[in-house]
CSV table of C-alpha atoms and ligand atoms in Angstrom, one decimal:
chain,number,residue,atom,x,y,z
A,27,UNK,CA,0.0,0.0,0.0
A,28,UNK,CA,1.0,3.7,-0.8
A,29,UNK,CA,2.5,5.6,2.5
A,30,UNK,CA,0.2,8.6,3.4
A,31,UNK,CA,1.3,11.5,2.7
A,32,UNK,CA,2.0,14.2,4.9
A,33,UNK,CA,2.9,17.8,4.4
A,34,UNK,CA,4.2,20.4,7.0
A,35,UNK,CA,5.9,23.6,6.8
A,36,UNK,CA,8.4,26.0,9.0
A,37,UNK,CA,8.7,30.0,9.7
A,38,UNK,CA,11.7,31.2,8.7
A,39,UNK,CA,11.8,33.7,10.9
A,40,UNK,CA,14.9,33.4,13.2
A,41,UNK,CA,18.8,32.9,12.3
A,42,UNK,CA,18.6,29.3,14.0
A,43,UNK,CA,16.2,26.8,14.9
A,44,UNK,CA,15.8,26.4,18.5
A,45,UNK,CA,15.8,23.1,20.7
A,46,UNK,CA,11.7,23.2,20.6
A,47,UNK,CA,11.8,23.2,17.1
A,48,UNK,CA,14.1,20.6,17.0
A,49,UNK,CA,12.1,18.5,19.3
A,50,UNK,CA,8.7,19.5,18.3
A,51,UNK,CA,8.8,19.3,14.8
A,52,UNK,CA,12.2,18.2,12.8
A,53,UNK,CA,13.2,15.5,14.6
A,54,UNK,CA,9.7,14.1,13.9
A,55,UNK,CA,9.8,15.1,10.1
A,56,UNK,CA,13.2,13.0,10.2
A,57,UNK,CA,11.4,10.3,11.5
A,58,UNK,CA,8.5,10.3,9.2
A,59,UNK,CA,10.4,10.2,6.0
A,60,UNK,CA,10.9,6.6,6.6
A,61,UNK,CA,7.1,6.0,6.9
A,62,UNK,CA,5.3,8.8,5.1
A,63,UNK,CA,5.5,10.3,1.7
A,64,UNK,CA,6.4,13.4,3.1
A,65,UNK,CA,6.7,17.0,1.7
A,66,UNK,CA,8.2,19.5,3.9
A,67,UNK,CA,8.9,23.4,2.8
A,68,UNK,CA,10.1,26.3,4.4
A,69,UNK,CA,7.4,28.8,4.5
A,70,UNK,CA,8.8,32.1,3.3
A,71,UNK,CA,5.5,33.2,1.8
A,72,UNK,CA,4.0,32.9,5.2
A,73,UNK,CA,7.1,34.8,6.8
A,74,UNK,CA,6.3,38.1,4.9
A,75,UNK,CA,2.8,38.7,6.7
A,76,UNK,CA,5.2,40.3,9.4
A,77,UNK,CA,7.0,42.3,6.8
A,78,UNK,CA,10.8,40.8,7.8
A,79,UNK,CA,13.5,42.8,5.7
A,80,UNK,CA,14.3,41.0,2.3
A,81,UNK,CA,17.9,40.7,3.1
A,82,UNK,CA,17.4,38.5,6.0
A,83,UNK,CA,14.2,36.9,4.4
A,84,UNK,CA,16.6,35.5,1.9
A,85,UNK,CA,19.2,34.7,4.9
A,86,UNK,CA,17.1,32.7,6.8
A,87,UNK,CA,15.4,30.7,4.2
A,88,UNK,CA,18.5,29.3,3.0
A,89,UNK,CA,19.8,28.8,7.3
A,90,UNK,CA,16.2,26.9,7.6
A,91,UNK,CA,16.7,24.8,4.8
A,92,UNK,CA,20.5,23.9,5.5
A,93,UNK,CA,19.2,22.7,9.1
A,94,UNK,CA,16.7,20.9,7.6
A,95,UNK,CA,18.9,19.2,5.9
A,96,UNK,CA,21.5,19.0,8.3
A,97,UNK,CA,19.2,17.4,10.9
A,98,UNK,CA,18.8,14.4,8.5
A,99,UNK,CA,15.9,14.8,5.9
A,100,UNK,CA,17.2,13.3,3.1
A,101,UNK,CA,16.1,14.4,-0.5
A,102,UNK,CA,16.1,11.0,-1.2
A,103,UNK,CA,13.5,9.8,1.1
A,104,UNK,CA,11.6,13.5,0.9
A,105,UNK,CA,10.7,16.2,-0.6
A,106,UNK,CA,12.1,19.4,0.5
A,107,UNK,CA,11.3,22.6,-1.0
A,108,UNK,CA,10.7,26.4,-0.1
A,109,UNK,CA,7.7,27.4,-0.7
A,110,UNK,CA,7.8,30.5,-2.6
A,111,UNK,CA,9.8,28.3,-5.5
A,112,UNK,CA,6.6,26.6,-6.3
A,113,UNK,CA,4.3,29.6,-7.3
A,114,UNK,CA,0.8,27.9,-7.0
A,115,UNK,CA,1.2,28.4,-3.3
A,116,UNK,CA,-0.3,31.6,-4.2
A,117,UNK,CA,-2.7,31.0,-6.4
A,118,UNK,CA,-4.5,28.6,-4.7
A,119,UNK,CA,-4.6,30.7,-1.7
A,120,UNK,CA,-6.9,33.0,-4.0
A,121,UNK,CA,-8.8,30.3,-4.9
A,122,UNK,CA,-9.4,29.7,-1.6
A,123,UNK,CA,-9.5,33.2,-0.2
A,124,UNK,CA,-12.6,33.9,-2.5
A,125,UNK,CA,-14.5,30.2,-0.8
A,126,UNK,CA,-13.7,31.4,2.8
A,127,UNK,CA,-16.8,33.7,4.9
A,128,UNK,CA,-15.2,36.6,6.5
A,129,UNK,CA,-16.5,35.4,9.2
A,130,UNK,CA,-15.4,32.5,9.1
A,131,UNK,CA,-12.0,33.6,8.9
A,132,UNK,CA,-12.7,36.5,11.6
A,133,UNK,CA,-12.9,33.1,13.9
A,134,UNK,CA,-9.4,32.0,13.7
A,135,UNK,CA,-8.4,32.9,17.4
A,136,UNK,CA,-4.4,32.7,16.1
A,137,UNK,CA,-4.9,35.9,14.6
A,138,UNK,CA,-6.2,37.7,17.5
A,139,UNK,CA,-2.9,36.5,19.2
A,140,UNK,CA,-0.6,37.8,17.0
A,141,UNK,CA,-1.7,40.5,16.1
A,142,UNK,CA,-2.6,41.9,19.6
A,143,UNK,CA,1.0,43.3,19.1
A,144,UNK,CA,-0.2,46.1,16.2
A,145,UNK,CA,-2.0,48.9,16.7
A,146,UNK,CA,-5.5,48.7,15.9
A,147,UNK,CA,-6.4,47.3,11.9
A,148,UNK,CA,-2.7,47.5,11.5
A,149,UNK,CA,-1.8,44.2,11.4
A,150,UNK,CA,-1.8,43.3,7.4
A,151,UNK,CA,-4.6,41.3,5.6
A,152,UNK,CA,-2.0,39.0,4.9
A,153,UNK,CA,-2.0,38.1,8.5
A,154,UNK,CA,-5.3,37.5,8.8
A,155,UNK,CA,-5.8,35.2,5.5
A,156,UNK,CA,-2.4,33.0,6.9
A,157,UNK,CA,-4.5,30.2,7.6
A,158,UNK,CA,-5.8,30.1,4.1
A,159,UNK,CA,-2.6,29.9,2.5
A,160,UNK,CA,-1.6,27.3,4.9
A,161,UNK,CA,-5.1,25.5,3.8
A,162,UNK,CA,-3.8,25.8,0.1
A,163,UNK,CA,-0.2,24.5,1.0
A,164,UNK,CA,-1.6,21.1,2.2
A,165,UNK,CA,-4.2,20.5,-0.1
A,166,UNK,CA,-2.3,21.4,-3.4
A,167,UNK,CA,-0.1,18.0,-2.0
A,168,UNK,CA,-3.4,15.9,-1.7
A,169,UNK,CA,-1.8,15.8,2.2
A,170,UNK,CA,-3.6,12.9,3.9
A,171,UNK,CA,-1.9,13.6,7.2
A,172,UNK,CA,-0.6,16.9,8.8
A,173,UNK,CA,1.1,17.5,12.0
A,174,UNK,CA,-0.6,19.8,14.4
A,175,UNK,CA,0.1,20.8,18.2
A,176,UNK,CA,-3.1,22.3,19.6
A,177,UNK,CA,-2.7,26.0,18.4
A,178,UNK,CA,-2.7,24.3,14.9
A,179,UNK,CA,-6.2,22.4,15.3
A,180,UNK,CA,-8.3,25.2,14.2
A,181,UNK,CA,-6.6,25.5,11.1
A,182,UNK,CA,-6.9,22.2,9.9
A,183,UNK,CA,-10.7,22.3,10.9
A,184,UNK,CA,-11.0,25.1,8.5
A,185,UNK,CA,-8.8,23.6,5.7
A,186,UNK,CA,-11.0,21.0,5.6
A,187,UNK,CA,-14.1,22.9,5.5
A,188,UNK,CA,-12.5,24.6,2.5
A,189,UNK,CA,-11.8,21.5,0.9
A,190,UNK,CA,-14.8,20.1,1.5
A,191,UNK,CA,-16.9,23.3,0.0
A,192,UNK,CA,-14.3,23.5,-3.2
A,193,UNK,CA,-15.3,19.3,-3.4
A,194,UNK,CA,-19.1,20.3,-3.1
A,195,UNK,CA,-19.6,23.7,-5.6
A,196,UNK,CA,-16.5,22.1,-8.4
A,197,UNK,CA,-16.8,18.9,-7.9
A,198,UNK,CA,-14.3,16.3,-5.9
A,199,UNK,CA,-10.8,17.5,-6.3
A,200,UNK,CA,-8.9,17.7,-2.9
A,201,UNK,CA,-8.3,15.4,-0.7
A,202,UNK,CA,-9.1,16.1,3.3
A,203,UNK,CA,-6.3,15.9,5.0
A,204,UNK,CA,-6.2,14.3,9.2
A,205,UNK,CA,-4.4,15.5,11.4
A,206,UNK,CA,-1.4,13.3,12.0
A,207,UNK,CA,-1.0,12.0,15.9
A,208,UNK,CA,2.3,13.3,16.9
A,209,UNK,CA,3.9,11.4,19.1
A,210,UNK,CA,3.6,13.1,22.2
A,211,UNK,CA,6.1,15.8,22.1
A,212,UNK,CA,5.7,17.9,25.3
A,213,UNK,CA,6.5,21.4,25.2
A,214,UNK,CA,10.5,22.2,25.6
A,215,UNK,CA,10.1,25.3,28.5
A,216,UNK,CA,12.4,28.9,28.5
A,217,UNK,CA,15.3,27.9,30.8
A,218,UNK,CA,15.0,31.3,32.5
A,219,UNK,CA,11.2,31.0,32.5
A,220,UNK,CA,10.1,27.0,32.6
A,221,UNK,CA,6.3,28.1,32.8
A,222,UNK,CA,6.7,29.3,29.5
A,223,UNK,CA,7.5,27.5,26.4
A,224,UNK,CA,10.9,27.9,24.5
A,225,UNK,CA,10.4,30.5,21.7
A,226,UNK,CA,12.2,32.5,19.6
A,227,UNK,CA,10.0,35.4,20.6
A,228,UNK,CA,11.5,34.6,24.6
A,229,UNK,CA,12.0,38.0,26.2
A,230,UNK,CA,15.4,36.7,26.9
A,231,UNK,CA,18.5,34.5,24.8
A,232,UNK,CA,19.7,32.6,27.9
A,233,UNK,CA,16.6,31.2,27.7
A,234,UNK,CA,16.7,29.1,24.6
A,235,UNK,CA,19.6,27.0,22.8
A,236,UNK,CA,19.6,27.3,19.4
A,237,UNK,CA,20.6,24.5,17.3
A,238,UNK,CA,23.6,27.2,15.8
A,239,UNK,CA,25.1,27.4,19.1
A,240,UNK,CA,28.6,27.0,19.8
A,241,UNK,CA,29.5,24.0,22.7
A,242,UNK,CA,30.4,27.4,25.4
A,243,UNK,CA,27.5,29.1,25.6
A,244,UNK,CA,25.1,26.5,25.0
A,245,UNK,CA,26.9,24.6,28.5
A,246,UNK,CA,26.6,28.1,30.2
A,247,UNK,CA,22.6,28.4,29.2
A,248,UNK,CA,22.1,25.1,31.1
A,249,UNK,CA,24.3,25.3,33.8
A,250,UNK,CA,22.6,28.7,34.4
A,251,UNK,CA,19.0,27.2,33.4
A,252,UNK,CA,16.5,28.5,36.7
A,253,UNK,CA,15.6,25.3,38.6
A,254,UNK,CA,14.3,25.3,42.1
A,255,UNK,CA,15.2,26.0,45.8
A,256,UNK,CA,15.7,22.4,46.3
A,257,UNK,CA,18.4,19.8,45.4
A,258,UNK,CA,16.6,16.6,44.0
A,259,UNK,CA,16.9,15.7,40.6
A,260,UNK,CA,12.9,14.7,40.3
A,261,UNK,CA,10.1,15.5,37.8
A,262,UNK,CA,7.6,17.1,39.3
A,263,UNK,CA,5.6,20.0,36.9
A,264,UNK,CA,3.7,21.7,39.3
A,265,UNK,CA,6.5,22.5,42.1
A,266,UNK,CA,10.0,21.7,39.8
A,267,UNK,CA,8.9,23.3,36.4
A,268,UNK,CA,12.9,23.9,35.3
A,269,UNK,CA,14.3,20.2,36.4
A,270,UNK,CA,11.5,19.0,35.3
A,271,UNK,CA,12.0,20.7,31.6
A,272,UNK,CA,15.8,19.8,32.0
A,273,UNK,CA,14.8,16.0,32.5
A,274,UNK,CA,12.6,15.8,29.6
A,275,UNK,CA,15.4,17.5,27.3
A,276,UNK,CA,17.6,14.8,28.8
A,277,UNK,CA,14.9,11.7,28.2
A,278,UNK,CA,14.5,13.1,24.7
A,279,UNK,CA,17.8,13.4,23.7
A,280,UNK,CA,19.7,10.2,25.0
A,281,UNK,CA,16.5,7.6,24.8
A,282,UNK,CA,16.5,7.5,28.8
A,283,UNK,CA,13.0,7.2,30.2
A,284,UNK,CA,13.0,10.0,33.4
A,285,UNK,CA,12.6,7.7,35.8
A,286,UNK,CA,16.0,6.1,35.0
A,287,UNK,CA,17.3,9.4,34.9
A,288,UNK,CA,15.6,10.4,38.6
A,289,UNK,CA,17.2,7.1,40.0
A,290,UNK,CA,20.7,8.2,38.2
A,291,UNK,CA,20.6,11.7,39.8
A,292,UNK,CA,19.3,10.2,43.3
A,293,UNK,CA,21.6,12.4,45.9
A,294,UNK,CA,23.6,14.5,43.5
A,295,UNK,CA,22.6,17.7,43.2
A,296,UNK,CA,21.7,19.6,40.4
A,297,UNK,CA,26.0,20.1,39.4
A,298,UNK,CA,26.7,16.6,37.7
A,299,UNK,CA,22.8,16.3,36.0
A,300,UNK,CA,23.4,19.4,34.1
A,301,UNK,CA,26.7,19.6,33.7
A,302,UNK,CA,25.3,16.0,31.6
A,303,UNK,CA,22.0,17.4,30.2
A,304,UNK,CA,24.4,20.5,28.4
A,305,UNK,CA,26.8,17.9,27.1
A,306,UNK,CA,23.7,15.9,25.5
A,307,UNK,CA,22.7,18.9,23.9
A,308,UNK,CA,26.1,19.6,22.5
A,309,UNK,CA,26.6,16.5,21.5
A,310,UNK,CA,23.3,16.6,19.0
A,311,UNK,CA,23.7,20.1,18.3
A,312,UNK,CA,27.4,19.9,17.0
A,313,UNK,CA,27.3,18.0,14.0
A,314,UNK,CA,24.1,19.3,13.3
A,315,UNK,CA,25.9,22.7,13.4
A,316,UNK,CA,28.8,21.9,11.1
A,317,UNK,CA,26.5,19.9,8.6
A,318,UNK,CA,24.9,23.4,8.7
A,319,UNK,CA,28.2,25.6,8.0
A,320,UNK,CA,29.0,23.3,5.4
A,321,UNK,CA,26.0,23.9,3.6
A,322,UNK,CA,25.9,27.2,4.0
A,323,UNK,CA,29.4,27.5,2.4
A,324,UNK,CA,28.5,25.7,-0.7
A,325,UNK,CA,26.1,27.6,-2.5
A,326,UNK,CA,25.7,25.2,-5.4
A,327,UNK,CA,25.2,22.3,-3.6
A,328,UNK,CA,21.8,23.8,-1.2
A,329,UNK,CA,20.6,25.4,-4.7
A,330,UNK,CA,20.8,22.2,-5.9
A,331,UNK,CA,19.2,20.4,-3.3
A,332,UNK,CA,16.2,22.9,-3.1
A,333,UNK,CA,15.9,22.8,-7.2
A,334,UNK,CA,15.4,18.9,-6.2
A,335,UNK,CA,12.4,19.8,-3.9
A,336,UNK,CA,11.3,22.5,-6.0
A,337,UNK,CA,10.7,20.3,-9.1
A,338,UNK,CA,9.5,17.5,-6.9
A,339,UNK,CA,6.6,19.4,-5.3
A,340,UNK,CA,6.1,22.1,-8.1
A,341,UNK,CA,5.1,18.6,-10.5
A,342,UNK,CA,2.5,18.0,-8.0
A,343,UNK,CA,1.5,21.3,-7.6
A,344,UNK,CA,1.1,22.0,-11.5
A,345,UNK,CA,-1.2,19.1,-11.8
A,346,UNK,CA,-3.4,20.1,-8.9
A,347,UNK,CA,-3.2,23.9,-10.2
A,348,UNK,CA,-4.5,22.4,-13.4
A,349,UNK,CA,-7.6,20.4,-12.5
A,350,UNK,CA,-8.4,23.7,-10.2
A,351,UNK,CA,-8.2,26.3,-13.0
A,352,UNK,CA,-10.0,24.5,-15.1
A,353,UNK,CA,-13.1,23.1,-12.5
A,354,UNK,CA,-12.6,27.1,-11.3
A,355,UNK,CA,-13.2,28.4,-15.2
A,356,UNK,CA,-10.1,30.1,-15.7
B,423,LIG,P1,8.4,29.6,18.0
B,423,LIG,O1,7.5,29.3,19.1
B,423,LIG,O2,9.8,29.7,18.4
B,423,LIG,O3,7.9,30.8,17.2
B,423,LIG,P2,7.3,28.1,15.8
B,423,LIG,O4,6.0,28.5,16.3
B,423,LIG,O5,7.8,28.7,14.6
B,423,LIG,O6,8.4,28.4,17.0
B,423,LIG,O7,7.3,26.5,15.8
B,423,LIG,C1,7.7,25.7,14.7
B,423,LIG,C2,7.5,24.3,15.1
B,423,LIG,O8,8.3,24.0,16.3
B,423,LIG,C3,6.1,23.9,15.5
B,423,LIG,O9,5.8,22.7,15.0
B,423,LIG,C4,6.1,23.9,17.0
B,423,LIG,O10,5.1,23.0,17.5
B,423,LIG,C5,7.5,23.5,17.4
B,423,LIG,N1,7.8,24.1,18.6
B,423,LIG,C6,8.1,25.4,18.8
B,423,LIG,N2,8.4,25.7,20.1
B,423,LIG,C7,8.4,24.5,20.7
B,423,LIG,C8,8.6,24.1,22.1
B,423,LIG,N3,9.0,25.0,23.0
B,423,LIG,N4,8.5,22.8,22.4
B,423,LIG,C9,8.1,21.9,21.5
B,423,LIG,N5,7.9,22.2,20.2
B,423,LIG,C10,8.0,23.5,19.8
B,424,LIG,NA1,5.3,30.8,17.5
């Protein structure tokens, strides 16, 4: 049987991905290549609804895509591509722009979060239509599965609908995607603030590791990561939030279950467990960083991978554009 195919995307919107990424979303893309038929782009289009400067736009798509492939997707057992390469991103966001209610849309509650930051109406319309286009980036792939954390649901609810109403008025042409269980991936917490989750919007650096980070300051981040007033190594969310966040970064990182990690601590302190969670960290980090630099370096050789991914996804892409144009009556 065919594998189901699954299609996600990531911001480019910082110089470095950051541990939560890394454990909330690639490492699980690296995984599913070997049992999905899996697309997976770098969502520039989506990264100009906050207006970033085109200098670093172009930066930090190519940095997003070297990770990507530096934490192990292989363009031989995916498709990697950036989105803006394969221009019926955008046209099938019209499409779809013109089947959504404005009501409907005025319901997404993501938008009222981010753009609570603007001044009143001056948050842009492209903003607001986000998860439209991200409707259009799944079902031009005929995704069966998507990843979603919770903040995410809404917008696959709405995807479908769209899908479903395109099917209904044109006839059946997409394909409604599920959302894909992800294996539970609980949230990676701010060192400095462990009731809050590690972002790149954190009011403070020592507070996440990026995956760019060099071995020094990635060892003093955890050795100065807040923990608690106490000295036992033991997960316990409500009262040890930070340990507790450093012992699931552990788990996650060396295949240790936290219990066998709470039993190897037992009557140490904190010293020696994080002096061992920041050297797990380096020790994925690193080569994950030079296979990173080297990309970087070599111009030709990321072009050539993302013209790989480009021509993968823009053949399926053209042929859904196609159908859609002509059910549309373009
Ligand atoms: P950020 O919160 O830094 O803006 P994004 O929202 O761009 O990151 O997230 C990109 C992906 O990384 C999403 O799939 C998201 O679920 C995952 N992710 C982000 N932060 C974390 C975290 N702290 N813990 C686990 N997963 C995370
Ligand atoms: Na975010």
């Amino acid at each position: 049987m065919a594998r189901p195919r699954v299609l996600s995307g990531i911001q480019p919107t910082a110089d470095s991905f950051h541990l939560g990424n890394y454990l909330g979303a690639v490492r699980q893309w690296v995984a599913m290549q070997e049992t999905h038929d899996a697309f997976y782009c770098v969502v520039d289009l989506h990264a100009i609804t906050v207006q970033p400067d085109p200098a670093e736009l172009r930066r930090r798509t190519r940095i997003a895509a070297a990770q990507l492939f530096a934490c192990g997707l292989d363009p031989e057992r995916c498709t990697v591509f950036v989105q803006s390469h394969v221009r019926e991103h955008s046209e099938l966001a019209w499409v779809l722009i013109c089947l959504t209610g404005m009501g409907e849309a005025g319901r997404m509650t993501q938008f009222k979060d981010k753009s609570a930051k603007y001044g009143e109406g001056a948050a842009s319309v492209g903003l607001f239509t986000y998860p439209i286009l991200q409707a259009a980036d799944i079902l031009l792939y005929h995704a069966d599965e998507v990843p979603v954390g919770a903040d995410q649901k809404q917008h696959l609810e709405l995807t479908r609908d769209l899908a479903q109403r395109f099917n209904h008025r044109y006839g059946d042409t997409f394909t409604l995607p599920k959302p894909a269980i992800p294996k539970e991936v609980e949230k990676i917490t701010d060192l400095q603030d462990p009731t809050s989750k590690m972002s790149k919007s954190s009011s403070s650096p020592q507070g996440i590791l990026d995956l760019l980070e060099q071995p020094g300051p990635l060892r003093k981040k955890v050795m100065r990561a807040v923990t608690d007033t106490g000295s036992e190594v033991v997960a316990d969310e409500e009262n040890k939030p930070g340990v507790t966040n450093l012992l699931r970064i552990q788990s996650a990182l060396t295949g240790t279950p936290i219990p066998e990690l709470e039993a190897r601590y037992a009557g140490q302190g904190y010293g020696t467990f994080k002096k061992d969670v920041a050297e797990a960290v380096i020790e994925t980090f690193t080569p994950i960083r030079e296979r990173t630099e080297k990309l970087l370096a070599d111009e030709h050789e990321l072009d050539r991978l993302l013209a790989i991914g480009a021509e993968r996804a823009g053949a399926v892409a053209r042929a859904t554009m196609e159908k859609v144009r002509d059910r549309v009556g373009f």
